Short mmCIF file of C-alpha atoms (C1' of nucleotides) in Angstrom, two decimals:
data_model
loop_
_atom_site.label_atom_id
_atom_site.label_comp_id
_atom_site.label_asym_id
_atom_site.label_seq_id
_atom_site.Cartn_x
_atom_site.Cartn_y
_atom_site.Cartn_z
CA MET A 145 -109.25 -11.04 -30.03
CA SER A 146 -110.84 -10.02 -26.32
CA ARG A 147 -111.27 -12.78 -23.49
CA ALA A 148 -115.35 -12.43 -23.96
CA ASP A 149 -114.58 -13.60 -27.47
CA LEU A 150 -113.42 -17.02 -26.59
CA SER A 151 -117.38 -17.76 -25.91
CA SER A 152 -118.28 -17.59 -29.54
CA GLN A 153 -115.35 -20.17 -30.16
CA THR A 154 -115.65 -24.00 -31.79
CA CYS A 155 -113.53 -25.03 -29.08
CA THR A 156 -115.73 -26.16 -26.42
CA ILE A 157 -112.82 -25.71 -24.11
CA ALA A 158 -112.32 -22.07 -24.89
CA ARG A 159 -116.25 -21.83 -24.52
CA ALA A 160 -115.73 -22.86 -21.01
CA VAL A 161 -112.96 -20.81 -20.37
CA ALA A 162 -114.59 -17.91 -21.21
CA LEU A 163 -117.65 -18.82 -18.65
CA VAL A 164 -115.60 -19.87 -15.78
CA GLY A 165 -111.80 -19.73 -16.47
CA ASP A 166 -111.01 -16.78 -14.59
CA GLU A 167 -109.13 -15.81 -11.03
CA TRP A 168 -112.18 -14.79 -9.02
CA THR A 169 -114.64 -17.47 -10.39
CA PHE A 170 -112.80 -20.35 -9.12
CA MET A 171 -112.60 -18.71 -5.72
CA ILE A 172 -116.23 -18.85 -6.13
CA LEU A 173 -116.30 -22.19 -7.13
CA ARG A 174 -113.88 -23.19 -4.16
CA GLU A 175 -116.20 -21.39 -1.53
CA MET A 176 -119.51 -22.92 -3.07
CA PHE A 177 -118.32 -26.77 -2.97
CA LEU A 178 -116.97 -25.47 0.50
CA GLY A 179 -120.69 -25.21 1.16
CA HIS A 180 -120.80 -21.80 1.25
CA ARG A 181 -123.80 -19.50 -0.21
CA ARG A 182 -124.04 -16.39 0.85
CA PHE A 183 -122.46 -12.85 -0.67
CA ASP A 184 -120.53 -11.92 2.53
CA ASP A 185 -119.12 -15.12 3.04
CA PHE A 186 -117.84 -15.29 -0.41
CA LEU A 187 -116.50 -11.53 -0.21
CA ARG A 188 -114.33 -12.52 3.67
CA GLN A 189 -113.00 -15.45 1.95
CA THR A 190 -111.96 -14.96 -1.47
CA GLY A 191 -110.78 -11.41 -0.02
CA MET A 192 -112.44 -10.28 -3.56
CA SER A 193 -113.84 -6.41 -4.25
CA SER A 194 -118.14 -6.47 -3.67
CA HIS A 195 -118.48 -4.90 -6.85
CA LEU A 196 -116.60 -7.92 -8.95
CA LEU A 197 -118.19 -10.61 -6.78
CA SER A 198 -121.48 -8.72 -7.82
CA GLN A 199 -120.68 -9.28 -11.54
CA ARG A 200 -119.64 -12.51 -11.30
CA LEU A 201 -122.40 -13.92 -9.69
CA LYS A 202 -124.87 -12.18 -12.25
CA LYS A 203 -122.78 -13.82 -15.25
CA LEU A 204 -122.74 -17.32 -13.53
CA VAL A 205 -126.69 -16.77 -12.63
CA ALA A 206 -127.27 -15.71 -16.03
CA GLU A 207 -125.25 -18.45 -17.79
CA GLY A 208 -126.85 -20.83 -15.57
CA VAL A 209 -124.35 -22.19 -13.22
CA ILE A 210 -125.66 -21.07 -10.43
CA CYS A 211 -129.15 -19.66 -9.18
CA ARG A 212 -130.26 -17.08 -6.47
CA GLU A 213 -132.68 -18.04 -3.77
CA ALA A 214 -134.39 -16.40 -1.37
CA TYR A 215 -134.47 -17.71 2.20
CA SER A 216 -135.99 -14.60 3.75
CA GLU A 217 -138.95 -12.56 2.89
CA ARG A 218 -138.66 -9.62 5.36
CA PRO A 219 -136.08 -9.52 5.51
CA PRO A 220 -135.21 -10.17 2.08
CA ARG A 221 -132.20 -12.25 2.03
CA HIS A 222 -130.27 -14.34 -0.38
CA GLU A 223 -128.18 -17.00 -1.50
CA TYR A 224 -126.52 -18.57 -4.55
CA ARG A 225 -126.24 -22.38 -4.69
CA LEU A 226 -124.75 -24.47 -7.57
CA THR A 227 -126.94 -25.90 -10.40
CA ALA A 228 -126.51 -29.27 -12.27
CA MET A 229 -124.70 -27.49 -14.46
CA GLY A 230 -122.51 -25.60 -11.96
CA ARG A 231 -122.10 -28.76 -9.80
CA GLY A 232 -120.43 -30.36 -12.97
CA LEU A 233 -117.57 -28.18 -12.34
CA TRP A 234 -116.60 -30.11 -9.30
CA PRO A 235 -113.84 -32.47 -11.72
CA VAL A 236 -112.37 -29.18 -12.55
CA VAL A 237 -111.68 -27.80 -9.11
CA ILE A 238 -110.74 -30.77 -7.97
CA ALA A 239 -108.45 -31.54 -10.51
CA MET A 240 -106.95 -27.97 -9.84
CA LYS A 241 -107.04 -28.61 -6.26
CA GLN A 242 -104.90 -31.61 -6.68
CA TRP A 243 -102.30 -30.43 -8.60
CA GLY A 244 -102.18 -27.49 -6.51
CA ASP A 245 -101.26 -30.10 -3.81
CA ARG A 246 -98.73 -32.26 -5.63
CA TRP A 247 -96.76 -28.68 -6.86
CA LEU A 248 -97.34 -26.14 -4.99
CA GLY A 249 -98.50 -27.68 -1.78
CA GLY A 250 -95.48 -27.78 0.20
CA GLY A 251 -96.43 -31.06 1.67
CA GLU A 252 -99.44 -29.93 3.28
CA THR A 253 -103.48 -30.25 2.53
CA PRO A 254 -105.40 -27.21 3.60
CA VAL A 255 -108.52 -29.81 2.42
CA GLU A 256 -108.69 -33.44 2.60
CA ILE A 257 -111.84 -35.03 0.12
CA VAL A 258 -114.08 -37.88 1.74
CA HIS A 259 -115.32 -40.56 -0.69
CA LYS A 260 -119.25 -40.82 0.74
CA GLY A 261 -119.74 -43.89 -0.81
CA CYS A 262 -116.70 -45.44 0.63
CA GLY A 263 -116.06 -43.79 4.00
CA ARG A 264 -112.25 -42.76 2.91
CA VAL A 265 -110.17 -40.20 2.22
CA SER A 266 -109.63 -40.30 -1.35
CA GLN A 267 -108.05 -38.39 -3.80
CA PRO A 268 -109.84 -38.95 -7.25
CA ARG A 269 -108.13 -38.79 -10.31
CA MET A 270 -108.81 -39.08 -14.47
CA THR A 271 -109.92 -42.92 -15.45
CA CYS A 272 -111.15 -43.78 -18.53
CA PRO A 273 -114.27 -45.50 -18.42
CA GLU A 274 -113.96 -47.75 -21.28
CA CYS A 275 -110.97 -49.68 -19.70
CA GLY A 276 -110.84 -48.51 -16.01
CA GLU A 277 -107.41 -47.49 -15.78
CA PRO A 278 -106.23 -43.92 -14.56
CA MET A 279 -105.26 -41.70 -17.49
CA ALA A 280 -102.58 -38.50 -17.65
CA ALA A 281 -101.35 -36.72 -20.12
CA HIS A 282 -99.26 -39.17 -22.28
CA ASP A 283 -101.96 -42.10 -22.47
CA ALA A 284 -104.19 -39.69 -23.96
CA ALA A 285 -104.03 -38.81 -28.42
CA PRO A 286 -106.37 -35.91 -29.25
CA ARG A 287 -108.40 -36.63 -32.12
CA LEU A 288 -109.69 -33.46 -33.87
CA SER A 289 -113.00 -33.21 -35.64
CA GLU A 290 -112.90 -32.71 -39.46
CA THR A 291 -114.90 -29.20 -39.20
CA PHE A 292 -112.69 -27.81 -36.22
CA ASP A 293 -109.05 -29.23 -38.09
CA LYS A 294 -110.35 -27.30 -41.10
CA GLU A 295 -110.95 -24.19 -38.94
CA ARG A 296 -107.89 -24.56 -37.29
CA GLN A 297 -105.37 -24.80 -40.46
CA ALA A 298 -107.07 -21.61 -41.43
CA ALA A 299 -105.76 -19.85 -38.43
CA ARG A 300 -102.27 -21.10 -39.23
CA ARG A 301 -102.60 -19.44 -42.43
CA GLN A 302 -103.52 -16.17 -41.08
CA PRO A 303 -100.88 -13.26 -41.01
CA MET B 1124 -106.56 -8.29 -2.33
CA SER B 1125 -105.42 -8.78 -5.84
CA ARG B 1126 -105.25 -11.58 -8.10
CA ALA B 1127 -101.78 -11.66 -7.30
CA ASP B 1128 -102.11 -12.19 -3.77
CA LEU B 1129 -103.59 -15.34 -4.25
CA SER B 1130 -100.80 -17.06 -4.62
CA SER B 1131 -99.35 -16.35 -1.13
CA GLN B 1132 -103.12 -18.27 0.40
CA THR B 1133 -103.17 -21.25 2.02
CA CYS B 1134 -105.45 -23.01 0.04
CA THR B 1135 -103.66 -25.37 -2.70
CA ILE B 1136 -106.40 -24.31 -5.09
CA ALA B 1137 -106.08 -20.51 -4.80
CA ARG B 1138 -102.39 -21.10 -4.92
CA ALA B 1139 -103.56 -23.21 -8.92
CA VAL B 1140 -105.01 -20.77 -9.53
CA ALA B 1141 -102.94 -17.76 -9.02
CA LEU B 1142 -100.46 -19.70 -11.44
CA VAL B 1143 -102.59 -21.59 -14.07
CA GLY B 1144 -106.27 -19.87 -13.41
CA ASP B 1145 -107.09 -17.17 -16.37
CA GLU B 1146 -108.45 -17.51 -19.81
CA TRP B 1147 -105.08 -16.84 -22.20
CA THR B 1148 -103.16 -19.68 -19.69
CA PHE B 1149 -105.56 -21.83 -20.03
CA MET B 1150 -105.83 -21.56 -24.35
CA ILE B 1151 -101.78 -22.05 -24.19
CA LEU B 1152 -102.49 -25.31 -22.05
CA ARG B 1153 -104.62 -26.14 -24.69
CA GLU B 1154 -102.53 -25.54 -27.54
CA MET B 1155 -99.53 -27.32 -25.79
CA PHE B 1156 -101.97 -30.27 -24.68
CA LEU B 1157 -102.57 -30.17 -29.16
CA GLY B 1158 -98.85 -30.81 -29.77
CA HIS B 1159 -98.15 -27.00 -30.11
CA ARG B 1160 -94.82 -25.56 -29.20
CA ARG B 1161 -94.39 -22.51 -31.04
CA PHE B 1162 -95.28 -19.14 -30.25
CA ASP B 1163 -96.33 -17.80 -33.58
CA ASP B 1164 -98.80 -21.42 -32.93
CA PHE B 1165 -100.31 -19.82 -30.02
CA LEU B 1166 -100.24 -16.35 -31.14
CA ARG B 1167 -102.52 -18.03 -34.47
CA GLN B 1168 -104.58 -20.31 -32.88
CA THR B 1169 -105.46 -18.87 -29.01
CA GLY B 1170 -105.58 -14.84 -30.62
CA MET B 1171 -104.14 -13.44 -27.89
CA SER B 1172 -101.78 -10.72 -28.46
CA SER B 1173 -98.13 -11.11 -28.79
CA HIS B 1174 -97.05 -9.16 -25.68
CA LEU B 1175 -99.48 -11.25 -23.17
CA LEU B 1176 -98.83 -14.42 -24.93
CA SER B 1177 -94.89 -13.55 -23.98
CA GLN B 1178 -95.76 -12.46 -20.51
CA ARG B 1179 -97.63 -15.68 -19.80
CA LEU B 1180 -95.13 -17.78 -20.90
CA LYS B 1181 -92.16 -16.19 -18.82
CA LYS B 1182 -94.54 -16.64 -16.43
CA LEU B 1183 -95.04 -20.09 -16.61
CA VAL B 1184 -91.37 -21.22 -17.19
CA ALA B 1185 -90.28 -18.87 -14.26
CA GLU B 1186 -92.61 -21.47 -12.44
CA GLY B 1187 -91.70 -24.64 -13.75
CA VAL B 1188 -94.69 -25.27 -15.67
CA ILE B 1189 -92.87 -25.11 -19.12
CA CYS B 1190 -89.09 -24.75 -20.59
CA ARG B 1191 -88.39 -22.76 -23.35
CA GLU B 1192 -85.77 -25.01 -25.41
CA ALA B 1193 -83.63 -24.22 -28.79
CA TYR B 1194 -84.84 -26.03 -31.57
CA SER B 1195 -82.24 -24.70 -34.03
CA GLU B 1196 -78.58 -22.28 -33.17
CA ARG B 1197 -78.74 -20.62 -36.67
CA PRO B 1198 -81.24 -18.81 -36.99
CA PRO B 1199 -82.15 -19.30 -33.40
CA ARG B 1200 -85.13 -20.54 -32.43
CA HIS B 1201 -86.85 -21.66 -29.54
CA GLU B 1202 -90.25 -23.55 -28.64
CA TYR B 1203 -91.95 -24.23 -25.36
CA ARG B 1204 -92.71 -27.74 -23.73
CA LEU B 1205 -94.59 -28.85 -20.55
CA THR B 1206 -93.01 -30.07 -17.80
CA ALA B 1207 -93.68 -32.75 -15.94
CA MET B 1208 -95.57 -29.91 -13.63
CA GLY B 1209 -97.04 -28.56 -16.82
CA ARG B 1210 -98.26 -32.47 -18.22
CA GLY B 1211 -99.81 -32.78 -14.50
CA LEU B 1212 -102.48 -30.07 -15.59
CA TRP B 1213 -104.19 -32.66 -18.03
CA PRO B 1214 -106.83 -33.46 -15.94
CA VAL B 1215 -107.57 -29.64 -15.35
CA VAL B 1216 -107.78 -28.79 -19.01
CA ILE B 1217 -109.89 -32.66 -19.43
CA ALA B 1218 -112.32 -31.91 -16.82
CA MET B 1219 -112.77 -28.08 -18.10
CA LYS B 1220 -113.03 -30.25 -21.81
CA GLN B 1221 -115.96 -32.48 -20.59
CA TRP B 1222 -117.76 -29.76 -18.76
CA GLY B 1223 -117.62 -27.72 -22.37
CA ASP B 1224 -118.79 -30.25 -24.09
CA ARG B 1225 -121.61 -31.78 -22.11
CA TRP B 1226 -123.54 -28.14 -21.31
CA LEU B 1227 -121.86 -25.49 -24.06
CA GLY B 1228 -121.48 -27.75 -26.91
CA GLY B 1229 -124.41 -28.06 -28.57
CA GLY B 1230 -124.22 -31.88 -28.90
CA GLU B 1231 -120.72 -31.31 -31.19
CA THR B 1232 -117.24 -32.53 -29.98
CA PRO B 1233 -114.92 -31.10 -31.43
CA VAL B 1234 -112.17 -32.83 -29.64
CA GLU B 1235 -112.23 -36.48 -28.54
CA ILE B 1236 -109.40 -38.28 -27.00
CA VAL B 1237 -107.86 -41.56 -28.02
CA HIS B 1238 -106.69 -43.64 -24.61
CA LYS B 1239 -103.61 -45.12 -26.26
CA GLY B 1240 -103.59 -48.00 -23.58
CA CYS B 1241 -106.59 -49.90 -24.70
CA GLY B 1242 -107.41 -47.56 -28.04
CA ARG B 1243 -110.73 -46.27 -28.01
CA VAL B 1244 -112.23 -43.00 -27.39
CA SER B 1245 -112.56 -42.20 -23.80
CA GLN B 1246 -114.29 -39.64 -21.81
CA PRO B 1247 -112.18 -40.08 -18.79
CA ARG B 1248 -113.92 -39.49 -15.48
CA MET B 1249 -113.11 -38.62 -11.91
CA THR B 1250 -113.06 -41.71 -9.84
CA CYS B 1251 -112.02 -43.13 -6.38
CA PRO B 1252 -108.87 -44.72 -6.22
CA GLU B 1253 -109.51 -46.14 -2.87
CA CYS B 1254 -112.95 -48.36 -4.09
CA GLY B 1255 -112.71 -47.84 -7.89
CA GLU B 1256 -116.22 -45.66 -7.98
CA PRO B 1257 -116.97 -42.79 -10.14
CA MET B 1258 -117.11 -39.58 -8.26
CA ALA B 1259 -119.15 -36.27 -8.30
CA ALA B 1260 -119.92 -33.29 -6.02
CA HIS B 1261 -122.15 -35.20 -4.01
CA ASP B 1262 -119.79 -38.28 -3.16
CA ALA B 1263 -117.50 -35.83 -1.89
CA ALA B 1264 -117.06 -34.34 1.61
CA PRO B 1265 -114.65 -31.71 2.25
CA ARG B 1266 -112.58 -32.36 5.42
CA LEU B 1267 -110.30 -28.98 5.75
CA SER B 1268 -107.31 -29.30 8.18
CA GLU B 1269 -107.04 -27.90 11.89
CA THR B 1270 -104.53 -24.98 10.36
CA PHE B 1271 -107.03 -24.16 7.55
CA ASP B 1272 -110.33 -23.76 9.28
CA LYS B 1273 -108.56 -21.66 11.43
CA GLU B 1274 -107.68 -19.61 9.20
CA ARG B 1275 -110.89 -19.48 7.72
CA GLN B 1276 -112.84 -18.96 10.48
CA ALA B 1277 -111.01 -15.78 11.42
CA ALA B 1278 -111.66 -14.42 7.93
CA ARG B 1279 -115.57 -14.98 8.63
CA ARG B 1280 -114.80 -12.73 12.03
CA GLN B 1281 -113.15 -9.62 9.77
CA PRO B 1282 -115.19 -6.49 9.17
"C1'" DG C 1030 -80.43 -7.51 -51.70
"C1'" DA C 1031 -85.50 -8.01 -51.67
"C1'" DG C 1032 -88.35 -10.31 -49.08
"C1'" DG C 1033 -90.27 -13.76 -45.76
"C1'" DT C 1034 -89.97 -15.81 -41.21
"C1'" DA C 1035 -89.50 -16.95 -35.95
"C1'" DA C 1036 -89.77 -15.18 -31.93
"C1'" DC C 1037 -90.55 -10.88 -29.31
"C1'" DT C 1038 -91.02 -6.03 -27.77
"C1'" DT C 1039 -92.79 -1.12 -27.54
"C1'" DC C 1040 -96.04 1.89 -27.42
"C1'" DA C 1041 -100.56 4.19 -26.89
"C1'" DT C 1042 -105.25 3.78 -26.46
"C1'" DA C 1043 -108.85 1.37 -23.31
"C1'" DT C 1044 -110.82 -1.54 -20.31
"C1'" DT C 1045 -111.38 -3.85 -16.10
"C1'" DT C 1046 -109.99 -3.97 -11.37
"C1'" DA C 1047 -109.20 -2.78 -6.65
"C1'" DG C 1048 -110.49 -0.35 -2.63
"C1'" DA C 1049 -113.13 2.53 -0.29
"C1'" DA C 1050 -117.06 4.32 0.69
"C1'" DG C 1051 -122.37 4.49 0.07
"C1'" DT C 1052 -127.28 2.34 0.47
"C1'" DA C 1053 -131.96 -0.19 1.34
"C1'" DA C 1054 -134.74 -2.80 3.38
"C1'" DG C 1055 -134.85 -4.64 7.33
"C1'" DT C 1056 -133.62 -6.53 12.90
"C1'" DC C 1057 -132.39 -6.15 17.41
"C1'" DA C 1058 -131.82 -4.34 22.34
"C1'" DA C 1059 -131.87 -0.78 25.84
"C1'" DT D 1029 -137.93 5.20 19.11
"C1'" DT D 1030 -133.52 5.98 18.61
"C1'" DG D 1031 -129.05 4.29 17.58
"C1'" DA D 1032 -126.47 0.12 16.37
"C1'" DC D 1033 -126.22 -3.60 12.73
"C1'" DT D 1034 -126.81 -6.79 9.09
"C1'" DT D 1035 -126.87 -8.18 4.99
"C1'" DA D 1036 -127.08 -7.70 -0.09
"C1'" DC D 1037 -125.47 -5.21 -2.63
"C1'" DT D 1038 -124.20 -0.40 -5.96
"C1'" DT D 1039 -121.57 3.29 -6.79
"C1'" DC D 1040 -116.94 5.90 -7.39
"C1'" DT D 1041 -111.92 6.80 -8.33
"C1'" DA D 1042 -107.34 5.63 -8.98
"C1'" DA D 1043 -104.48 2.37 -10.39
"C1'" DA D 1044 -103.27 -2.29 -12.96
"C1'" DT D 1045 -103.78 -4.51 -16.79
"C1'" DA D 1046 -105.09 -5.72 -21.71
"C1'" DT D 1047 -105.80 -4.54 -26.74
"C1'" DG D 1048 -103.79 -3.41 -31.03
"C1'" DA D 1049 -100.35 -1.89 -34.14
"C1'" DA D 1050 -95.95 -1.09 -35.21
"C1'" DG D 1051 -91.43 -2.10 -35.28
"C1'" DT D 1052 -87.13 -4.90 -33.89
"C1'" DT D 1053 -83.15 -8.89 -34.15
"C1'" DA D 1054 -81.10 -12.02 -36.35
"C1'" DC D 1055 -80.87 -15.32 -39.82
"C1'" DC D 1056 -82.96 -17.97 -44.55
"C1'" DT D 1057 -84.00 -18.09 -49.71
"C1'" DC D 1058 -84.43 -16.74 -53.88
#
DNA sequence: GAGGTAACTTCATATTTAGAAGTAAGTCAA
DNA sequence: TTGACTTACTTCTAAATATGAAGTTACCTC
């Protein structure tokens, strides 16, 4: 199975990964959450090749994660912005940042997050909205839907 | 710049992405958080090639995200488990799942999360630990460290 | 001793990526 | 009014990476 086929799976993680789960797409998203919008900025700040950047931007536009807008008619100039769908990826990028800071950072934190609501530097964390407690891996038990469970049982029995 | 070079960047997101930011690594992590530990299970449930699976597992072991342990001496059999570092990736996978459910799921939720603490089905979300409020993209302002900011200004001026 | 299983490895082919170079439509400065 | 510069790309080729099929090792079970 190729990476592209992940998008047709039942699992929503697989679908999400097919769309935004590659290295350079993450780097583009990082730039967007840092406020950048232009092709050349993405190019210079990520270090990716222009060919790939072009491909990734097209894919993200086609899927509705970002949109392409003219900010000047003459000369014709365009920029890319996150849509609501794209802004929804903030927790993913932040979770990745927190993990990188904790396990790969060597004590330094290149980017801090200021919570506009309370004005403080914040290290956002996953919390259960039902009881308000913070959640980590050992606090959670996955429960598969019947359909999905059957699908996976079938996969187990494959050669 | 190649994908491998991301690991030597200052940005901790880039470093995290270099380590776990590819499609198949995400699929392996999904399986691990669903409780699977064996090579053949990963193979069947993810649909990836055995060659790649082998490479990815080696990389994750080498970096300390997972560990390889014998569960039988004769015949020699091994399984893979998440380390503390690996379990720390739970928020990333969950954030990805929430986003997939919201934007790509078509109304179905193949996996639900039960919070062991309160016993309820939970949709964990990012919260500011300083004030307890939920956080999303528009609530957050990034603040770059001086060193990192300079590095990025320099990148802007590159040809 | 035939068949099966877990956990891989090897190999040939196919696809994707990286890096360099090139292009179009304009602006700006002398 | 020409030549340099900018943004936002596209094209090209070589190199790296992924895929799928087949093979391997070391056992176990019937």
